mmCIF file with all atom_site columns, C-alpha atoms in Angstrom:
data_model
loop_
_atom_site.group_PDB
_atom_site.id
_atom_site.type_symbol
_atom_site.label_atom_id
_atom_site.label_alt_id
_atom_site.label_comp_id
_atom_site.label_asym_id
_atom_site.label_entity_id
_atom_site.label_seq_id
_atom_site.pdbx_PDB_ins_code
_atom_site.Cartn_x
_atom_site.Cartn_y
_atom_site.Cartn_z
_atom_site.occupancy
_atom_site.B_iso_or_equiv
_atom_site.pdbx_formal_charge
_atom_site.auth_seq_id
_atom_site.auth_comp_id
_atom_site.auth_asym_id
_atom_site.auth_atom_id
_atom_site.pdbx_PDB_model_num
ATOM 1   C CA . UNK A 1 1   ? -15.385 30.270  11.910  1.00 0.00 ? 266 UNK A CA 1
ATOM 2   C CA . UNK A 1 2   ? -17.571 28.698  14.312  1.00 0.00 ? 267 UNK A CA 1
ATOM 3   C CA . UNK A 1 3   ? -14.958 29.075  17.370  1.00 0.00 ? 268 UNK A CA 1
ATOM 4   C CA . UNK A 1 4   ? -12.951 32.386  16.341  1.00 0.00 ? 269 UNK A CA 1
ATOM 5   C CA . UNK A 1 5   ? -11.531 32.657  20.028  1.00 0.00 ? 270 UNK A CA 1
ATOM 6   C CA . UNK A 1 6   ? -10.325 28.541  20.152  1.00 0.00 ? 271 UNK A CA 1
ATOM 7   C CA . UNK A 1 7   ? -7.157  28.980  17.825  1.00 0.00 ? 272 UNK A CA 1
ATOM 8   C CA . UNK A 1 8   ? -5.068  31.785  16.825  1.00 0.00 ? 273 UNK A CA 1
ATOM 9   C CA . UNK A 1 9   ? -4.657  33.478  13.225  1.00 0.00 ? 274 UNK A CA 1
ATOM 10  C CA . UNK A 1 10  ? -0.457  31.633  13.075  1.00 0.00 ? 275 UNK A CA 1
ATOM 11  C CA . UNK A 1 11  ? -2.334  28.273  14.410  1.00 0.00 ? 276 UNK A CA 1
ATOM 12  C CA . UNK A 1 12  ? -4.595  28.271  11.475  1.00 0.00 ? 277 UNK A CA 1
ATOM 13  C CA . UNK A 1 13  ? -2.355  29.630  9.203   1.00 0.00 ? 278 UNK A CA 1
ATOM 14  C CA . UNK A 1 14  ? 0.118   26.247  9.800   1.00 0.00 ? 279 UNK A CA 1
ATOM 15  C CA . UNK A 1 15  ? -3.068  24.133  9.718   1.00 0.00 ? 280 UNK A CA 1
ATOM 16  C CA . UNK A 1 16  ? -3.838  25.726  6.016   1.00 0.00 ? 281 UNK A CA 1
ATOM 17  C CA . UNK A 1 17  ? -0.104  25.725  5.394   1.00 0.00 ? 282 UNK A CA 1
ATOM 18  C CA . UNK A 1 18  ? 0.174   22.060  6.790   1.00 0.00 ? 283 UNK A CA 1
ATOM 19  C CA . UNK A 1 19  ? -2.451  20.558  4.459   1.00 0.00 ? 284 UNK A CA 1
ATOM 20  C CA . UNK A 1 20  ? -1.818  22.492  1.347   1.00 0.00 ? 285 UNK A CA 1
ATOM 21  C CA . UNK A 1 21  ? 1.522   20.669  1.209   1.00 0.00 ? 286 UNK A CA 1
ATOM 22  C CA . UNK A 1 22  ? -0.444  17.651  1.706   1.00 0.00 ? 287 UNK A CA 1
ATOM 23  C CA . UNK A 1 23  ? -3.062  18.510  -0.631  1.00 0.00 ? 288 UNK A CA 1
ATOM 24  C CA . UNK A 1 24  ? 0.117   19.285  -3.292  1.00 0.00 ? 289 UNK A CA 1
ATOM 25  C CA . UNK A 1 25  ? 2.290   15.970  -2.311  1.00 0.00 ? 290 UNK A CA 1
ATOM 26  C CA . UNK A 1 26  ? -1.055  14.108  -3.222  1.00 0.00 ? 291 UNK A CA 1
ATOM 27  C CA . UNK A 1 27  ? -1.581  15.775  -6.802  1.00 0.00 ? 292 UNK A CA 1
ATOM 28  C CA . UNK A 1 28  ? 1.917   15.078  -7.537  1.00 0.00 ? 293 UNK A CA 1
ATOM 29  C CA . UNK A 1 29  ? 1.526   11.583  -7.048  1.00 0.00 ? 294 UNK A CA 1
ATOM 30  C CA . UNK A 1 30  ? -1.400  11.083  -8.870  1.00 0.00 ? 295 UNK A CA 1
ATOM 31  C CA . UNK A 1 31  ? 0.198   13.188  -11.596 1.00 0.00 ? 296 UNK A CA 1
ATOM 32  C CA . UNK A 1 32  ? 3.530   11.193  -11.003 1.00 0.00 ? 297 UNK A CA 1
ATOM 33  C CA . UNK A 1 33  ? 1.045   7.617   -11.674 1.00 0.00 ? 298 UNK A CA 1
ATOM 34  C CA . UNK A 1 34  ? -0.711  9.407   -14.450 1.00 0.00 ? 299 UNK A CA 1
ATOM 35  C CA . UNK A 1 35  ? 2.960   10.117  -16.512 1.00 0.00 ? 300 UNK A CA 1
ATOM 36  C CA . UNK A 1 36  ? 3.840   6.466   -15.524 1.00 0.00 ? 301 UNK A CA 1
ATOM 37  C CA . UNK A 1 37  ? 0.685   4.734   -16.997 1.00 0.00 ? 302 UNK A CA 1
ATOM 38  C CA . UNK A 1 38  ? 0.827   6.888   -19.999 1.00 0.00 ? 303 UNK A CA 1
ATOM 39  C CA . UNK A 1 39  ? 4.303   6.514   -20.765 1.00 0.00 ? 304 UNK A CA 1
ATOM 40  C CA . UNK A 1 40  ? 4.983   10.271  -20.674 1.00 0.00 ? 305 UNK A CA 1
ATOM 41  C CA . UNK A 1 41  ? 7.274   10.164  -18.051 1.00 0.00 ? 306 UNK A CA 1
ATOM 42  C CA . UNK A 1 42  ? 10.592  12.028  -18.790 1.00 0.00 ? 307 UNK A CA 1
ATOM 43  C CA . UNK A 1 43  ? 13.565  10.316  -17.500 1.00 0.00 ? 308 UNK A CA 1
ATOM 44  C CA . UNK A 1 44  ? 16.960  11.900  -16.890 1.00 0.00 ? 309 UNK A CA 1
ATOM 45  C CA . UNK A 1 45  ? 19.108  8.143   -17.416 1.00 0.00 ? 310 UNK A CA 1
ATOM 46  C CA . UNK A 1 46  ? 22.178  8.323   -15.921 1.00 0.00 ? 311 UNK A CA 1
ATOM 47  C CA . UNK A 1 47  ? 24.217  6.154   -13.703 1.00 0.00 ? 312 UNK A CA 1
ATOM 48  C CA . UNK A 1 48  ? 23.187  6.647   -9.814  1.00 0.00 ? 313 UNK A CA 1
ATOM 49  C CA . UNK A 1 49  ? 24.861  5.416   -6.862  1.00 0.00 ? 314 UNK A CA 1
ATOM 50  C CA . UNK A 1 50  ? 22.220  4.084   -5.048  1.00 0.00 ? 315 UNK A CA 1
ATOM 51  C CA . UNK A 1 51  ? 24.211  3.532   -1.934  1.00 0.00 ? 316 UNK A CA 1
ATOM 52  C CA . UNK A 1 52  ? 24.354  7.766   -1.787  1.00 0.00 ? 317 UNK A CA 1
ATOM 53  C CA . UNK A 1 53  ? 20.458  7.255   -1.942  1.00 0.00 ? 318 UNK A CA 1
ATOM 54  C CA . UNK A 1 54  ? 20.232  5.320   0.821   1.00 0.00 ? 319 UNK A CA 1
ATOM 55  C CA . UNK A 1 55  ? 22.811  7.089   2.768   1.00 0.00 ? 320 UNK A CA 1
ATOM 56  C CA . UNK A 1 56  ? 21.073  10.091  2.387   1.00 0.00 ? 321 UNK A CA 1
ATOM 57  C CA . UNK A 1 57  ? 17.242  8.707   3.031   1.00 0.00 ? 322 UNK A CA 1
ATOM 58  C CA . UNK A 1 58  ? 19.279  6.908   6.464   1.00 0.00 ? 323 UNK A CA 1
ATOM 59  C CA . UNK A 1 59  ? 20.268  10.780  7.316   1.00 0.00 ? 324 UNK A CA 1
ATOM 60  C CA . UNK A 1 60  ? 16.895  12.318  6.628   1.00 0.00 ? 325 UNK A CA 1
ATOM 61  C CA . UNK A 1 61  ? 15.878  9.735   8.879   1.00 0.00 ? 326 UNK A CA 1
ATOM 62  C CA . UNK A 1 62  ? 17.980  9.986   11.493  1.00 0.00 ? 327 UNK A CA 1
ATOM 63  C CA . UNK A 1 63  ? 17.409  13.913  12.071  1.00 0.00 ? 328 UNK A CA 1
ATOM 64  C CA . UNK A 1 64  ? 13.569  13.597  11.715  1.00 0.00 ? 329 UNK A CA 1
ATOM 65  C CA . UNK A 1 65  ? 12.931  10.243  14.003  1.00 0.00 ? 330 UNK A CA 1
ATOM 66  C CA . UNK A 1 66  ? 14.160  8.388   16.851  1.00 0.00 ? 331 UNK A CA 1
ATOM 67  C CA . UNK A 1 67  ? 14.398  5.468   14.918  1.00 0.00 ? 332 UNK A CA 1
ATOM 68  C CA . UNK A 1 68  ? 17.567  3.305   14.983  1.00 0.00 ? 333 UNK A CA 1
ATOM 69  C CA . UNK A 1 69  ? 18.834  3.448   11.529  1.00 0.00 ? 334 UNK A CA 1
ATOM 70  C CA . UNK A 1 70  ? 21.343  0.444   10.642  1.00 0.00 ? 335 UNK A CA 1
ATOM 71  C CA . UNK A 1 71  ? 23.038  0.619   6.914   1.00 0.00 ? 336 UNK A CA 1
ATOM 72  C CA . UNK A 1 72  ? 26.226  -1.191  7.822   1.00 0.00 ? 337 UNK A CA 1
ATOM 73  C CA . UNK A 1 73  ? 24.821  -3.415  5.346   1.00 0.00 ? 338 UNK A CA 1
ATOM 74  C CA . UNK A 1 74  ? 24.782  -0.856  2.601   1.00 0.00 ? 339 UNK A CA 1
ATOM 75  C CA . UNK A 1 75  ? 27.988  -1.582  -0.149  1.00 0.00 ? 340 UNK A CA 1
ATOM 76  C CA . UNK A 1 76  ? 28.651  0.325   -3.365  1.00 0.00 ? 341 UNK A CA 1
ATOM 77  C CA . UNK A 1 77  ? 25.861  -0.421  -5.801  1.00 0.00 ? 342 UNK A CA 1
ATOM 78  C CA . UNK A 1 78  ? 25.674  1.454   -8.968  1.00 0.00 ? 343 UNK A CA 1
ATOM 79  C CA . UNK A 1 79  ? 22.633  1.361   -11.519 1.00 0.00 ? 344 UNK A CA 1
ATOM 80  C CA . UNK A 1 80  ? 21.218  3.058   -14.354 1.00 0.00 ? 345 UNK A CA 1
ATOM 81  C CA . UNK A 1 81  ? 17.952  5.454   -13.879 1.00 0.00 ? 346 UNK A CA 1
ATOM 82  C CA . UNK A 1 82  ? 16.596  8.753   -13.033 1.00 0.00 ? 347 UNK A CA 1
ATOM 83  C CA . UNK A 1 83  ? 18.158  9.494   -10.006 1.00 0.00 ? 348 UNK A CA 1
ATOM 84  C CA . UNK A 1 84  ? 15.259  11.471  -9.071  1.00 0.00 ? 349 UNK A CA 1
ATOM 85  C CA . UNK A 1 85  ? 12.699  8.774   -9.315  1.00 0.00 ? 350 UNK A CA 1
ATOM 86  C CA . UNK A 1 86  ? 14.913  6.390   -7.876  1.00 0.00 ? 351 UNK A CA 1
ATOM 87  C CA . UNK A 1 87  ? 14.824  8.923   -4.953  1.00 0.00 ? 352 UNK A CA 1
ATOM 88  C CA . UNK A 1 88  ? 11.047  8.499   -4.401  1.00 0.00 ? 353 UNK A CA 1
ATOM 89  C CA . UNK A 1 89  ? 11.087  4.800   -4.615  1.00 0.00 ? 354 UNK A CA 1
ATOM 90  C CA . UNK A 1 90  ? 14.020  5.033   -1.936  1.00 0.00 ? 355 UNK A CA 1
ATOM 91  C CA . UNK A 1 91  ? 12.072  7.414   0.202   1.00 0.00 ? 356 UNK A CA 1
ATOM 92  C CA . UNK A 1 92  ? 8.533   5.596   -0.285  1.00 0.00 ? 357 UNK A CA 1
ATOM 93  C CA . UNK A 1 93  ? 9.912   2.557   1.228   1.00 0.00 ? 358 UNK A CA 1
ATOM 94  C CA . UNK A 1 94  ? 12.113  4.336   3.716   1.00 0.00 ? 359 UNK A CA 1
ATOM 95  C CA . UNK A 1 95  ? 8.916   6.393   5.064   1.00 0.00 ? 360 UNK A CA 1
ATOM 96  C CA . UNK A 1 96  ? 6.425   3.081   4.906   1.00 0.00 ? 361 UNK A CA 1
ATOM 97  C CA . UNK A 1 97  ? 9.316   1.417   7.206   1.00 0.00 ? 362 UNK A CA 1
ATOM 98  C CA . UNK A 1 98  ? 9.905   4.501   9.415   1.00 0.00 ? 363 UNK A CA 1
ATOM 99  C CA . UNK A 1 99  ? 5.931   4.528   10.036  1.00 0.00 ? 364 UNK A CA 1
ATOM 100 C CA . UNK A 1 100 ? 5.650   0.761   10.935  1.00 0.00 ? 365 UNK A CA 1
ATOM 101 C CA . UNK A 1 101 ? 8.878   0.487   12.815  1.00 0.00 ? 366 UNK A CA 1
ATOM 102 C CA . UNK A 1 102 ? 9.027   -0.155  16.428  1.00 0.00 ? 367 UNK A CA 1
ATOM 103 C CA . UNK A 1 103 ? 12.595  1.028   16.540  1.00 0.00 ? 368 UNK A CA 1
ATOM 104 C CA . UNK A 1 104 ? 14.362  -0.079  14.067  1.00 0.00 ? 369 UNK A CA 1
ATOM 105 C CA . UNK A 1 105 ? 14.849  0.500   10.117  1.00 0.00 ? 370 UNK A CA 1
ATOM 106 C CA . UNK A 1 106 ? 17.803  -1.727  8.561   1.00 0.00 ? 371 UNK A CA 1
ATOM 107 C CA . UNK A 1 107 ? 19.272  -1.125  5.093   1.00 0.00 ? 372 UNK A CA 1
ATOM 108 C CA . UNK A 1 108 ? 21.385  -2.728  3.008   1.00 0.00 ? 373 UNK A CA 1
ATOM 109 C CA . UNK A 1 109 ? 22.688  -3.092  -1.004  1.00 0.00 ? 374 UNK A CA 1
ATOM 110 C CA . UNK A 1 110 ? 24.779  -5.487  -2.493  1.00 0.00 ? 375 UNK A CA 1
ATOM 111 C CA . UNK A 1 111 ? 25.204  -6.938  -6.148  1.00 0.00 ? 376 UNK A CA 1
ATOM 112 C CA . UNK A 1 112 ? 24.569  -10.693 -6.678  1.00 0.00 ? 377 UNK A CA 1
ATOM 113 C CA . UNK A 1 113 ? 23.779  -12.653 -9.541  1.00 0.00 ? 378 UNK A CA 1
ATOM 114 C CA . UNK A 1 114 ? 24.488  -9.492  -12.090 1.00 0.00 ? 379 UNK A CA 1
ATOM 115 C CA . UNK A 1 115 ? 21.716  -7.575  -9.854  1.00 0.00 ? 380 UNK A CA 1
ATOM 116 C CA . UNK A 1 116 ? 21.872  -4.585  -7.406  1.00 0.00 ? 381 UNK A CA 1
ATOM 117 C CA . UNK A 1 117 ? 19.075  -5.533  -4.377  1.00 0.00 ? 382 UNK A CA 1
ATOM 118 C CA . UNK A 1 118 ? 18.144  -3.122  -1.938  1.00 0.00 ? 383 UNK A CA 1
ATOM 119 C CA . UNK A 1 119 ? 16.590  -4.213  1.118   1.00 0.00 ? 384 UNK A CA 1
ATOM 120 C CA . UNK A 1 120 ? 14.676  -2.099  3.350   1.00 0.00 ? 385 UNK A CA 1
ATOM 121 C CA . UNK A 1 121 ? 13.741  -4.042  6.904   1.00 0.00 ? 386 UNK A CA 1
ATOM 122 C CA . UNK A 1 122 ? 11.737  -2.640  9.520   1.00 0.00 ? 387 UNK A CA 1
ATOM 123 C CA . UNK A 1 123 ? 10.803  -4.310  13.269  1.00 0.00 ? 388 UNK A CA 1
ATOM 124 C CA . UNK A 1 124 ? 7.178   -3.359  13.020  1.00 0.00 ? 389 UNK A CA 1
ATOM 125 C CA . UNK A 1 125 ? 4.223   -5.982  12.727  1.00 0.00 ? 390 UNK A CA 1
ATOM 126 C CA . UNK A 1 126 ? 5.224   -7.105  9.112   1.00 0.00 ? 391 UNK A CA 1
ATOM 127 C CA . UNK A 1 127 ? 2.430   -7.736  6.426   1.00 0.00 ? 392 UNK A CA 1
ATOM 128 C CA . UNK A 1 128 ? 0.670   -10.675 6.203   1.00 0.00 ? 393 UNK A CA 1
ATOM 129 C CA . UNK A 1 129 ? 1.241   -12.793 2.895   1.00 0.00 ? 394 UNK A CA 1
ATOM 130 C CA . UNK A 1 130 ? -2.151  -12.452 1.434   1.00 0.00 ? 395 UNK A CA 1
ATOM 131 C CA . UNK A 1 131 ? -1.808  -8.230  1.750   1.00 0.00 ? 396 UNK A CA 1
ATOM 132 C CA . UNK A 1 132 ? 1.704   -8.651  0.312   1.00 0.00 ? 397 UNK A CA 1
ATOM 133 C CA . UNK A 1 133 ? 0.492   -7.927  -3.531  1.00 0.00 ? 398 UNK A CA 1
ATOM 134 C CA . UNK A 1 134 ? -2.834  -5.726  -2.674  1.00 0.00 ? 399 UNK A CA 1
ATOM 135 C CA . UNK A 1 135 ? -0.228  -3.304  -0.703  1.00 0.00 ? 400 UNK A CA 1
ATOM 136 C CA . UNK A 1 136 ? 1.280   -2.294  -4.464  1.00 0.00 ? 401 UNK A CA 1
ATOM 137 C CA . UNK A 1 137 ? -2.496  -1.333  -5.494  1.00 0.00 ? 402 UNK A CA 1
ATOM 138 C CA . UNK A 1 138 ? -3.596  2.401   -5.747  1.00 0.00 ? 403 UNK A CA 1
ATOM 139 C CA . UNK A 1 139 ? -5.313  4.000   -2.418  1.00 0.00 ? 404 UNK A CA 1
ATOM 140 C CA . UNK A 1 140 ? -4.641  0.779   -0.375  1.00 0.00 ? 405 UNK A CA 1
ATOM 141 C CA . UNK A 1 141 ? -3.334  0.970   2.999   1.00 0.00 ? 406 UNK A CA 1
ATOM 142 C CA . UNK A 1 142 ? -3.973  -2.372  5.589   1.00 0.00 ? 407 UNK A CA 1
ATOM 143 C CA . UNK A 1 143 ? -4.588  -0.588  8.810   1.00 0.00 ? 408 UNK A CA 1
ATOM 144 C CA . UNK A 1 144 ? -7.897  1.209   7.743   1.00 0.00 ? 409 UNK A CA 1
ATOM 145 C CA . UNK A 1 145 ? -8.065  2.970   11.628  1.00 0.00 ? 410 UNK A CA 1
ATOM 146 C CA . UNK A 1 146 ? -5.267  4.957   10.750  1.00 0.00 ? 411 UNK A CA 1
ATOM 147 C CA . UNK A 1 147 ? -5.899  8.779   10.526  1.00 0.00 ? 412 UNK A CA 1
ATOM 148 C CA . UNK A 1 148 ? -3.975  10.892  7.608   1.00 0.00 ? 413 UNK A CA 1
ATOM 149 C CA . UNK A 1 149 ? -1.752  12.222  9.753   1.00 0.00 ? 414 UNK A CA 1
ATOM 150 C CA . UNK A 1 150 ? -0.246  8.900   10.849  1.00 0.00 ? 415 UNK A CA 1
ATOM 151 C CA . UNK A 1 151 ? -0.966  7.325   7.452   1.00 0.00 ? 416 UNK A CA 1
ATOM 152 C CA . UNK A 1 152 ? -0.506  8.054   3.744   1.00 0.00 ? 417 UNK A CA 1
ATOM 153 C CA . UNK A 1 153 ? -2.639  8.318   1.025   1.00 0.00 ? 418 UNK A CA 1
ATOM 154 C CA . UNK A 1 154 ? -2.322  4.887   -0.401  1.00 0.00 ? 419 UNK A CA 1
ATOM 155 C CA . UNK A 1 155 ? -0.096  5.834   -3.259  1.00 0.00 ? 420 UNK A CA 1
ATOM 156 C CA . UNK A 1 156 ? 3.170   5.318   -1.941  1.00 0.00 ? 421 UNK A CA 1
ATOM 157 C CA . UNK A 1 157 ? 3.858   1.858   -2.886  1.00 0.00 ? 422 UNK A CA 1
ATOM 158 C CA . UNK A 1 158 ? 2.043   1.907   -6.201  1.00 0.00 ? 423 UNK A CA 1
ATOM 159 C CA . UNK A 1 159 ? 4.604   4.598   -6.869  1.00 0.00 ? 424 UNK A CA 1
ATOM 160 C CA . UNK A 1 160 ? 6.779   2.133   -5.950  1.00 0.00 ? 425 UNK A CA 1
ATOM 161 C CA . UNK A 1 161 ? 5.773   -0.499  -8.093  1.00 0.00 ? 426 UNK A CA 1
ATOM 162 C CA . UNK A 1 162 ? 5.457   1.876   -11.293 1.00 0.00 ? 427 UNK A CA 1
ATOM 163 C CA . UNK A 1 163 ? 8.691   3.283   -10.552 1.00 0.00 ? 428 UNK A CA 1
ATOM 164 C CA . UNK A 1 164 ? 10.817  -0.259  -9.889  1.00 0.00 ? 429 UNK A CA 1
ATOM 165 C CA . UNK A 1 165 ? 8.655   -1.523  -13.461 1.00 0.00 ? 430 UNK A CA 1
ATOM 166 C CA . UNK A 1 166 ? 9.991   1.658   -15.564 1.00 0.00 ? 431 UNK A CA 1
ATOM 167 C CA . UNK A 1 167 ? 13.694  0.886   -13.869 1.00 0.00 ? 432 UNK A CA 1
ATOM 168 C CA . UNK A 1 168 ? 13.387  -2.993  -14.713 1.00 0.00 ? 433 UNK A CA 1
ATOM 169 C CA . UNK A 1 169 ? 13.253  -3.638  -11.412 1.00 0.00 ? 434 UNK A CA 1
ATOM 170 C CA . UNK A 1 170 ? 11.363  -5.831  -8.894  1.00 0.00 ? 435 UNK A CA 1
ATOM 171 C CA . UNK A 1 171 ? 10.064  -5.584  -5.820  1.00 0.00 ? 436 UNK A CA 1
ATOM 172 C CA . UNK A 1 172 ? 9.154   -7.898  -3.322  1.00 0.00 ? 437 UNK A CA 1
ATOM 173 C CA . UNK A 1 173 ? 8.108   -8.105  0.263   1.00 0.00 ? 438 UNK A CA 1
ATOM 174 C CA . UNK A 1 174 ? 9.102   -10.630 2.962   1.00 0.00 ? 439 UNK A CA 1
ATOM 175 C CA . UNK A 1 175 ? 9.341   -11.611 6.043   1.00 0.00 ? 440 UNK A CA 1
ATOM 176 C CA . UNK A 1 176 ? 12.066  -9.182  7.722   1.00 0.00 ? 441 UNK A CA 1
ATOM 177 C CA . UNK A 1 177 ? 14.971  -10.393 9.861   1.00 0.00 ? 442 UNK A CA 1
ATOM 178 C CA . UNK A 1 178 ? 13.911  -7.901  12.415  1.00 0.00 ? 443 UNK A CA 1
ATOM 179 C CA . UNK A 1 179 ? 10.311  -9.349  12.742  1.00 0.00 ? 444 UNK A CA 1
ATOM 180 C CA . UNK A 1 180 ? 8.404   -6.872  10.837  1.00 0.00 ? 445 UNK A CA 1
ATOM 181 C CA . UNK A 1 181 ? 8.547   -6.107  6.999   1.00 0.00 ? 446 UNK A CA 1
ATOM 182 C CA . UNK A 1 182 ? 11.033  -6.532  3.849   1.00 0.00 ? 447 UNK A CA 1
ATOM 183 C CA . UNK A 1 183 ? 10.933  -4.346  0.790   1.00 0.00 ? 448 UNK A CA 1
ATOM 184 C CA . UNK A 1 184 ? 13.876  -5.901  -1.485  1.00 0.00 ? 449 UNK A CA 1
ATOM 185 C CA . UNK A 1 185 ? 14.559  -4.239  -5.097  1.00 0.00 ? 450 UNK A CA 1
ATOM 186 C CA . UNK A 1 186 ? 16.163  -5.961  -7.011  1.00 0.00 ? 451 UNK A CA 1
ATOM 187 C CA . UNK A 1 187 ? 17.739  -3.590  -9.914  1.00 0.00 ? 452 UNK A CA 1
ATOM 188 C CA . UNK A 1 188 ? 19.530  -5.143  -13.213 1.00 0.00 ? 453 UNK A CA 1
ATOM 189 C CA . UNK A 1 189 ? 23.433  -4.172  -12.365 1.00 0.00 ? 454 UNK A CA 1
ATOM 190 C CA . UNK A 1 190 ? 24.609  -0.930  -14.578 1.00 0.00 ? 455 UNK A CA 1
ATOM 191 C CA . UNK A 1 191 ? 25.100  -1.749  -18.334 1.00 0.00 ? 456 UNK A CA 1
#
């Protein structure tokens, strides 16, 4: 209003446009965390080829970064969930790598030891091992320079968390072969 002549009515319009998806992605986390603390979530069980998951997150990935995307390491892996939250928890840790990364995301899934483990790798700076259980907290995010365009909200990873908890899951993060961070899930195998 104060500059009518420095931007254009389409400019503005895919500024508004541009953060009322934003604005929307947050309330449906924070209704997503709400369900999950409250035990109201609906779930859709079924069995869910997770190594489709991660195919598909590696594609998404592929066409919307320049990122080297490695999942030679991914095998069959088949567990029991809702294969649409299991698709945010994919994605959450897919997008948390893709930010950090250098140049590289790596994923892979195998069964061992009666359990499915996903591992998500990325060659970024990692995260030091005193962040390592803070990062699963609500509205945290390490790097507090970061602007909300290069950053999310804080919620990701708590989504995570909740997510991995109501699958009977853990998650963990490491040290990554790459030099940066490892998110590994480690799923019960399918009953």
């Amino acid at each position: 209003r104060s500059h009518p002549d420095g931007t254009t009515t389409e400019e503005l319009a895919d500024v508004v446009l541009e953060e009322n998806i934003r604005l929307q992605q947050l309330v449906d986390d924070l209704l997503l965390l709400s369900k999950l603390d409250e035990g109201t979530l609906q779930m859709n069980v079924e069995t869910v080829d997770l190594d489709d998951v991660l195919f598909e997150e590696a594609d998404r990935l592929r066409a919307t970064t320049e990122l080297r995307v490695d999942t030679r390491g991914v095998s069959a892996g088949r567990v029991t969930g809702d294969r649409s939250q299991l698709q945010k928890l994919v994605r959450n840790i897919v997008d948390n790598a893709a930010r950090h990364a250098t140049g590289r995301v790596s994923m892979t899934l195998s069964e061992s030891d009666g359990r499915v483990v996903m591992t998500v790798d990325d060659d970024g700076r990692g995260i030091p091992p005193a962040e390592r259980d803070r990062i699963f907290e609500r509205f945290v995010r390490l790097d507090e320079s970061r602007d909300r365009d290069s950053g999310g909200s804080g919620l990701g990873l708590a989504i995570v968390s909740e997510i991995a908890t109501a699958h009977q899951a853990d998650v963990v993060v490491a040290d990554g072969a790459a030099g940066g961070a490892r998110f590994e899930v480690r799923f019960p195998a399918r009953s």
